[in-house]
Amino acid sequence: MNTVSRRGFLRTSAMGAGVGTLALGLGATPVLAQTAGRAIGTGQTPPADPLERSAAGRPEPDLDAAPRPTPPGNRLGWAVCGLGHFAQNYAIPALGQASESRLTGLVSGNRDKALAVGAAWGVPEDAIFDYTMQGLADNDAIDIVYVITPNAIHEENVIAALEAGKHVFCEKPFAHNSAAAQRMIDAARAADRKIMIAYRAHFEPNNTALKKMVDKGELGEIWYATSDHHRPLDPSVERDQWRMVRDLAGGGSMMDIGIYSLNGLIWLLDEAPSRLIATTFSPETPDGRFGEVEAIAQVQLVFPSGRRASISSGYVASKKRIDLWGSQAVAVLDPATEYSGNRLTVTTAEGQETPRPPGPSEQQFTGEIDHFSKAVRDGIPILTPAEMGLRDMHLLEAVYLSAERGEWVDLNPDGTLVSGQ
């Protein structure tokens, strides 16, 4: 049986029909056939026989998705401190997907767990440290330490990393009180290192889309806003057990999840409150889960512009929502700050629409991580700096003070109490 190669078939077709009607095999149009002999994008004259030439290199295409990632050797190295649920399910995978950052170390109080995580993610044993971080300063592959431990432990972890010469990315809230937050800022200045707070919503596509709308005035005048963040507290899981202890958490639902309500509105409205009044509530339960921390918190905020806002937090139900009430449109993020599936809806006199975000909600994790890497490497301004975390700690303390006193408290722009209160 005689077989004809593809090249042989093309030669036969070209001789029988002429190159002018050849479509690289079958079905050519004369126009397409005429381009077959040109080396597209090279500006070079093709060989006499187009079938003998090599494939021409095409020019660089426009990239529809994110820009090409930085080569691995040029990405900043991150060590994750604290290997609990969030770290292993979200932070570490995000580092694996980041374009400016890579996982190069681990810090844990449980070495067996750390070794298992390291083996899964390619972290060598000599890049695994305990909470003293002894030897961390000698590891040049680690530039940044990501602290994901209970609130009250942030201070010792952050300062240990700073003293080892590393920059720090710290989970929110910054600490369990403002004094600890201030000590961390002082330590960073002394070490000439940077700290960023992991306010991931500032990098979530739906949230950033709404922020741009507000900044452009597309909602009109905004004189009222609400934000409600609630999630059930589950004492049966380890990640929630420390949240029931005031000395570790610093507070209850407002400290843990209500901070999204507080920080989110300040960011979106671009001003901090000048007055607030708060109440808290802790129902009795058979397991005593709310014996030391509040289950529910409600706060009324007054801003220097005259705007009003109402925020709430809770450890009973599940809801994460932000509403901005503008004169031209009402914008709703619901859900607002979930790990995935957030949604923005805008209602005007003409109707309701759901703007398509520039990417999936999951981009919030890689977005904040890569932003800090670029801030450390390239010197760009940090969008959620340590000073923002300190301000929010002052505000949270004002919330608890107001709830305790049952009265309004007046605030300075940095969140501290006006003197005399």
XYZ file of C-alpha atoms in Angstrom:
421
model
C 0.000 0.000 0.000
C 1.393 3.374 -1.040
C 1.251 6.132 1.577
C 1.621 9.806 0.937
C 3.168 12.047 3.533
C 1.572 15.402 4.397
C 4.508 17.204 2.747
C 4.205 15.026 -0.309
C 0.487 15.680 -0.508
C 1.118 19.419 -0.304
C 3.752 19.226 -3.057
C 1.385 17.265 -5.318
C -1.479 19.667 -4.654
C 0.729 22.684 -5.266
C 1.961 21.346 -8.606
C -1.516 20.344 -9.711
C -3.468 23.404 -8.631
C -0.838 26.081 -8.231
C 0.172 27.727 -5.042
C -2.341 30.508 -5.663
C -5.246 28.205 -4.746
C -3.510 26.211 -2.020
C -4.972 26.440 1.472
C -2.256 24.454 3.214
C -4.028 21.329 2.124
C -7.732 21.823 1.444
C -10.332 24.505 0.966
C -8.079 27.522 0.481
C -9.251 30.882 -0.711
C -6.928 32.750 -3.064
C -6.362 35.528 -0.465
C -5.374 33.129 2.288
C -3.211 31.193 -0.135
C -1.309 34.309 -1.097
C -0.345 34.901 2.550
C 0.872 31.343 2.963
C 4.286 32.215 1.568
C 4.880 35.288 3.740
C 6.740 35.043 7.009
C 4.072 36.841 9.022
C 5.357 39.405 11.505
C 9.033 39.024 10.510
C 9.354 41.467 7.638
C 11.493 38.858 5.854
C 11.152 37.686 2.257
C 10.133 34.028 2.307
C 12.084 31.305 0.515
C 11.123 30.550 -3.090
C 9.441 27.344 -1.940
C 7.155 28.179 1.005
C 6.886 24.510 1.899
C 10.598 24.308 2.724
C 10.759 27.210 5.122
C 10.605 26.900 8.920
C 7.663 28.237 10.920
C 8.051 31.999 11.423
C 8.150 33.436 14.947
C 5.084 35.521 15.713
C 5.203 38.812 17.628
C 4.410 39.029 21.343
C 0.608 38.927 21.827
C -1.391 41.176 24.133
C -2.153 39.345 27.385
C -5.839 39.249 28.277
C -5.228 37.914 31.772
C -2.710 39.045 34.397
C 0.767 40.070 33.224
C 3.416 37.398 32.959
C 4.573 36.440 36.501
C 7.966 37.381 37.841
C 10.522 34.541 37.404
C 10.574 32.361 40.560
C 14.117 33.364 41.431
C 13.085 37.025 41.589
C 9.964 36.548 43.703
C 10.155 37.441 47.376
C 10.285 34.549 49.816
C 7.576 34.195 52.455
C 7.499 32.161 55.658
C 4.055 31.409 57.087
C 3.898 31.631 60.885
C 1.056 29.561 62.338
C -0.185 26.550 60.413
C -3.843 26.367 61.340
C -6.955 26.080 59.193
C -6.700 29.437 57.436
C -2.978 29.122 56.785
C -3.178 25.704 55.191
C -6.424 26.220 53.277
C -5.951 29.774 52.020
C -2.659 31.533 52.784
C -0.254 28.822 51.664
C -2.216 27.944 48.490
C -2.337 31.665 47.645
C 1.446 31.834 47.911
C 1.572 28.907 45.504
C -0.479 30.902 42.981
C 1.133 34.312 43.522
C 3.148 35.984 40.780
C 5.518 38.082 42.928
C 5.845 35.837 45.988
C 6.712 32.251 46.898
C 6.641 30.032 49.977
C 10.165 29.529 51.311
C 9.684 28.877 55.021
C 7.371 27.826 57.849
C 7.078 28.765 61.523
C 5.132 26.572 63.938
C 5.033 25.349 67.517
C 4.365 21.831 66.249
C 7.390 20.593 64.304
C 5.777 17.347 63.161
C 2.926 19.309 61.601
C 5.367 21.773 60.077
C 7.452 18.986 58.569
C 4.355 17.455 56.985
C 3.261 20.808 55.546
C 6.788 21.504 54.357
C 6.998 18.157 52.592
C 3.717 18.866 50.812
C 4.785 22.325 49.634
C 8.483 21.792 49.006
C 9.843 23.687 52.014
C 13.201 22.253 53.181
C 13.621 21.210 56.809
C 16.248 23.866 57.455
C 13.643 26.526 56.569
C 11.229 25.363 59.285
C 11.409 27.288 62.573
C 9.703 27.324 65.955
C 8.128 30.445 67.426
C 11.442 31.714 68.813
C 12.490 32.025 65.134
C 16.056 31.228 66.112
C 18.147 30.961 62.946
C 15.621 32.849 60.827
C 18.010 35.770 60.380
C 20.485 33.470 58.613
C 17.962 32.344 55.985
C 18.336 34.706 53.034
C 15.560 32.957 51.100
C 12.955 34.411 53.498
C 12.104 38.104 53.078
C 8.672 38.278 54.707
C 6.957 36.490 57.600
C 3.171 36.088 57.397
C 1.811 35.950 60.986
C -1.423 33.931 61.334
C -1.687 33.185 65.070
C -4.197 34.190 67.806
C -4.442 37.956 68.257
C -2.580 38.156 71.568
C 0.357 36.183 70.152
C 0.869 38.495 67.174
C 3.165 40.776 69.141
C 5.777 38.170 70.052
C 5.692 36.658 66.553
C 5.920 39.992 64.765
C 8.724 41.357 66.919
C 10.704 38.106 66.614
C 10.445 38.319 62.828
C 11.400 41.999 62.792
C 14.424 41.362 64.993
C 15.469 38.665 62.518
C 15.510 41.358 59.842
C 12.304 40.255 58.073
C 9.330 42.290 56.934
C 5.940 41.276 58.373
C 2.490 40.656 56.922
C 0.096 40.364 59.890
C -3.444 39.035 59.985
C -6.227 41.285 61.235
C -6.901 42.492 63.828
C -3.361 43.796 64.301
C -3.295 42.772 67.962
C -5.517 42.234 71.002
C -5.060 45.852 72.119
C -3.638 49.133 70.864
C -0.621 49.067 73.199
C 0.640 45.858 71.589
C 0.026 47.314 68.126
C 2.057 50.388 68.985
C 4.945 48.271 70.279
C 5.037 46.375 66.992
C 5.133 49.613 65.005
C 7.960 50.881 67.194
C 9.873 47.627 66.657
C 9.423 47.907 62.875
C 10.799 51.432 62.872
C 13.762 50.368 64.981
C 14.496 47.490 62.588
C 13.801 49.577 59.472
C 11.312 46.941 58.309
C 7.764 47.166 56.939
C 4.471 45.827 58.338
C 1.252 45.371 56.380
C -2.124 44.291 57.809
C -4.033 41.601 55.909
C -7.212 43.517 55.125
C -7.984 41.288 52.154
C -11.234 43.070 51.188
C -9.133 45.985 49.896
C -7.982 43.596 47.138
C -11.268 41.750 46.498
C -12.570 42.612 42.998
C -16.165 43.435 43.974
C -15.024 45.624 46.851
C -12.460 47.444 44.716
C -15.064 47.973 41.979
C -17.377 49.611 44.514
C -14.538 51.732 45.874
C -13.864 53.076 42.365
C -17.563 53.875 41.908
C -17.631 55.814 45.179
C -14.440 57.703 44.363
C -15.869 58.707 40.965
C -19.112 59.925 42.545
C -21.245 57.416 40.665
C -23.499 56.779 43.688
C -24.078 60.471 44.272
C -23.999 61.853 47.827
C -23.700 59.096 50.430
C -25.107 60.168 53.784
C -25.903 56.754 55.249
C -24.269 53.331 55.187
C -24.699 50.000 56.941
C -22.424 47.031 57.360
C -23.209 43.754 59.086
C -20.778 40.911 59.618
C -21.921 37.788 61.414
C -20.793 34.184 61.531
C -21.532 31.308 63.921
C -18.902 30.607 66.579
C -18.218 26.856 66.786
C -16.515 25.705 70.017
C -16.033 22.222 68.573
C -13.332 23.419 66.157
C -9.890 24.430 67.340
C -9.763 27.646 65.298
C -12.723 29.038 67.285
C -11.735 27.893 70.760
C -9.193 30.662 71.367
C -11.733 33.209 70.150
C -13.805 32.505 73.284
C -10.910 33.599 75.533
C -10.741 37.379 75.998
C -7.049 37.400 76.896
C -6.229 35.761 73.551
C -8.814 37.408 71.311
C -9.094 40.837 72.897
C -12.855 40.805 72.346
C -15.629 38.861 70.698
C -17.499 39.175 67.418
C -16.680 42.858 66.919
C -12.940 42.246 67.295
C -12.980 39.163 65.079
C -15.417 39.818 62.255
C -16.989 43.196 63.022
C -13.664 44.744 62.091
C -14.660 44.116 58.454
C -17.731 46.302 59.002
C -15.689 49.048 60.651
C -12.637 49.041 58.401
C -14.698 48.520 55.254
C -16.878 51.585 55.702
C -13.949 53.810 56.668
C -12.144 52.694 53.500
C -15.133 53.043 51.173
C -16.214 56.426 52.555
C -12.626 57.634 52.949
C -13.093 59.081 56.435
C -12.870 57.832 60.008
C -15.703 58.381 62.513
C -15.614 61.290 64.937
C -18.212 59.888 67.356
C -19.726 56.510 68.173
C -22.022 54.751 70.595
C -22.152 50.974 71.031
C -23.978 48.175 72.781
C -22.999 44.524 73.220
C -24.942 41.417 74.172
C -23.923 37.935 75.298
C -26.710 35.392 75.734
C -26.321 32.514 78.135
C -25.660 29.135 76.484
C -25.222 25.659 77.985
C -21.571 25.530 76.908
C -20.799 29.067 78.121
C -19.221 30.084 74.819
C -20.038 33.739 75.423
C -18.878 33.819 79.021
C -15.889 36.097 78.241
C -16.687 37.686 74.859
C -19.690 39.388 73.299
C -21.892 37.518 70.874
C -23.541 40.607 69.361
C -22.325 44.186 68.958
C -24.130 47.199 67.488
C -22.429 50.524 66.764
C -23.728 53.874 65.523
C -21.075 56.008 63.804
C -20.994 59.735 63.045
C -18.396 61.042 60.569
C -16.860 64.528 60.311
C -18.798 65.108 57.058
C -22.076 64.486 58.871
C -22.575 61.020 57.430
C -24.143 58.356 59.628
C -23.547 54.627 59.618
C -24.723 51.594 61.510
C -22.588 48.480 61.875
C -23.102 45.180 63.636
C -21.280 41.943 64.328
C -22.388 38.580 65.611
C -21.332 35.081 66.532
C -24.758 33.465 66.006
C -26.004 33.822 62.428
C -24.204 34.054 59.086
C -24.210 37.299 57.100
C -21.564 39.544 55.539
C -23.097 42.592 53.885
C -22.302 46.254 53.158
C -24.881 48.834 51.943
C -24.038 52.322 50.691
C -27.106 54.550 50.327
C -26.335 57.183 47.668
C -28.530 59.915 46.196
C -28.130 58.448 42.697
C -27.720 54.756 43.466
C -27.700 52.232 46.274
C -24.827 49.753 46.200
C -24.937 46.448 48.032
C -22.140 43.970 48.578
C -23.833 40.723 49.557
C -21.873 38.734 50.365
C -19.213 41.366 50.902
C -16.187 39.660 52.422
C -16.483 35.918 51.939
C -13.448 34.003 50.733
C -15.245 33.439 47.404
C -18.481 34.319 45.640
C -18.834 37.959 46.668
C -21.363 39.994 44.693
C -21.987 43.697 43.992
C -25.459 44.958 43.074
C -26.260 48.562 42.126
C -29.831 49.914 42.076
C -30.794 53.173 40.364
C -34.060 54.741 39.203
C -33.602 52.835 35.930
C -33.336 49.445 37.597
C -30.863 47.019 39.077
C -27.607 45.723 37.687
C -24.809 43.455 38.836
C -21.500 44.824 37.537
C -19.108 42.153 36.432
C -16.017 42.286 38.663
C -12.553 42.330 37.069
C -11.780 38.902 38.494
C -12.900 36.196 40.952
C -13.139 36.885 44.676
C -10.237 34.539 45.308
C -7.898 37.160 43.836
C -8.054 38.943 47.194
C -5.501 36.511 48.652
C -2.878 36.674 45.913
C -3.601 40.384 45.482
C -2.709 41.380 49.026
C 0.314 39.067 49.130
C 1.804 40.287 45.862
C 1.063 43.897 46.774
C 3.223 43.613 49.890
C 6.004 41.890 47.961
C 6.043 44.810 45.524
C 5.949 47.276 48.410
C 9.010 45.628 49.947
C 10.902 45.161 46.673
C 9.871 48.238 44.711
C 8.945 50.685 47.452
C 5.336 51.293 46.393
C 3.030 52.655 49.148
C 1.373 50.017 51.331
C -2.417 50.193 50.948
C -3.172 48.681 54.376
C -0.244 49.748 56.572
C 0.384 49.076 60.247
C -0.896 52.558 61.103
C -4.308 51.583 59.716
C -4.267 48.526 61.962
C -3.372 50.682 64.980
C -6.186 53.141 64.215
C -8.669 50.291 64.065
C -7.419 48.936 67.394
C -8.092 52.338 68.970
C -11.579 52.357 67.434
C -12.365 48.857 68.667
C -11.330 49.846 72.170
C -13.608 52.891 71.877
C -16.474 50.574 70.899
C -16.007 48.457 74.011
C -15.611 51.538 76.220
C -18.814 53.048 74.849
C -20.694 49.791 75.394
C -19.404 49.622 78.960
C -20.370 53.230 79.738
C -23.556 53.266 77.694
C -22.724 56.655 76.181
C -21.284 58.412 73.142
C -17.519 58.828 72.880
C -15.693 61.414 70.786
C -12.742 60.414 68.617
C -9.644 61.894 67.049
C -8.838 61.082 63.374
C -6.391 58.366 64.510
C -9.147 56.583 66.451
C -7.973 57.654 69.904
C -10.378 59.186 72.391
C -10.631 62.948 72.571
C -8.894 63.959 75.783
C -10.980 64.218 78.917
C -13.112 61.155 78.279
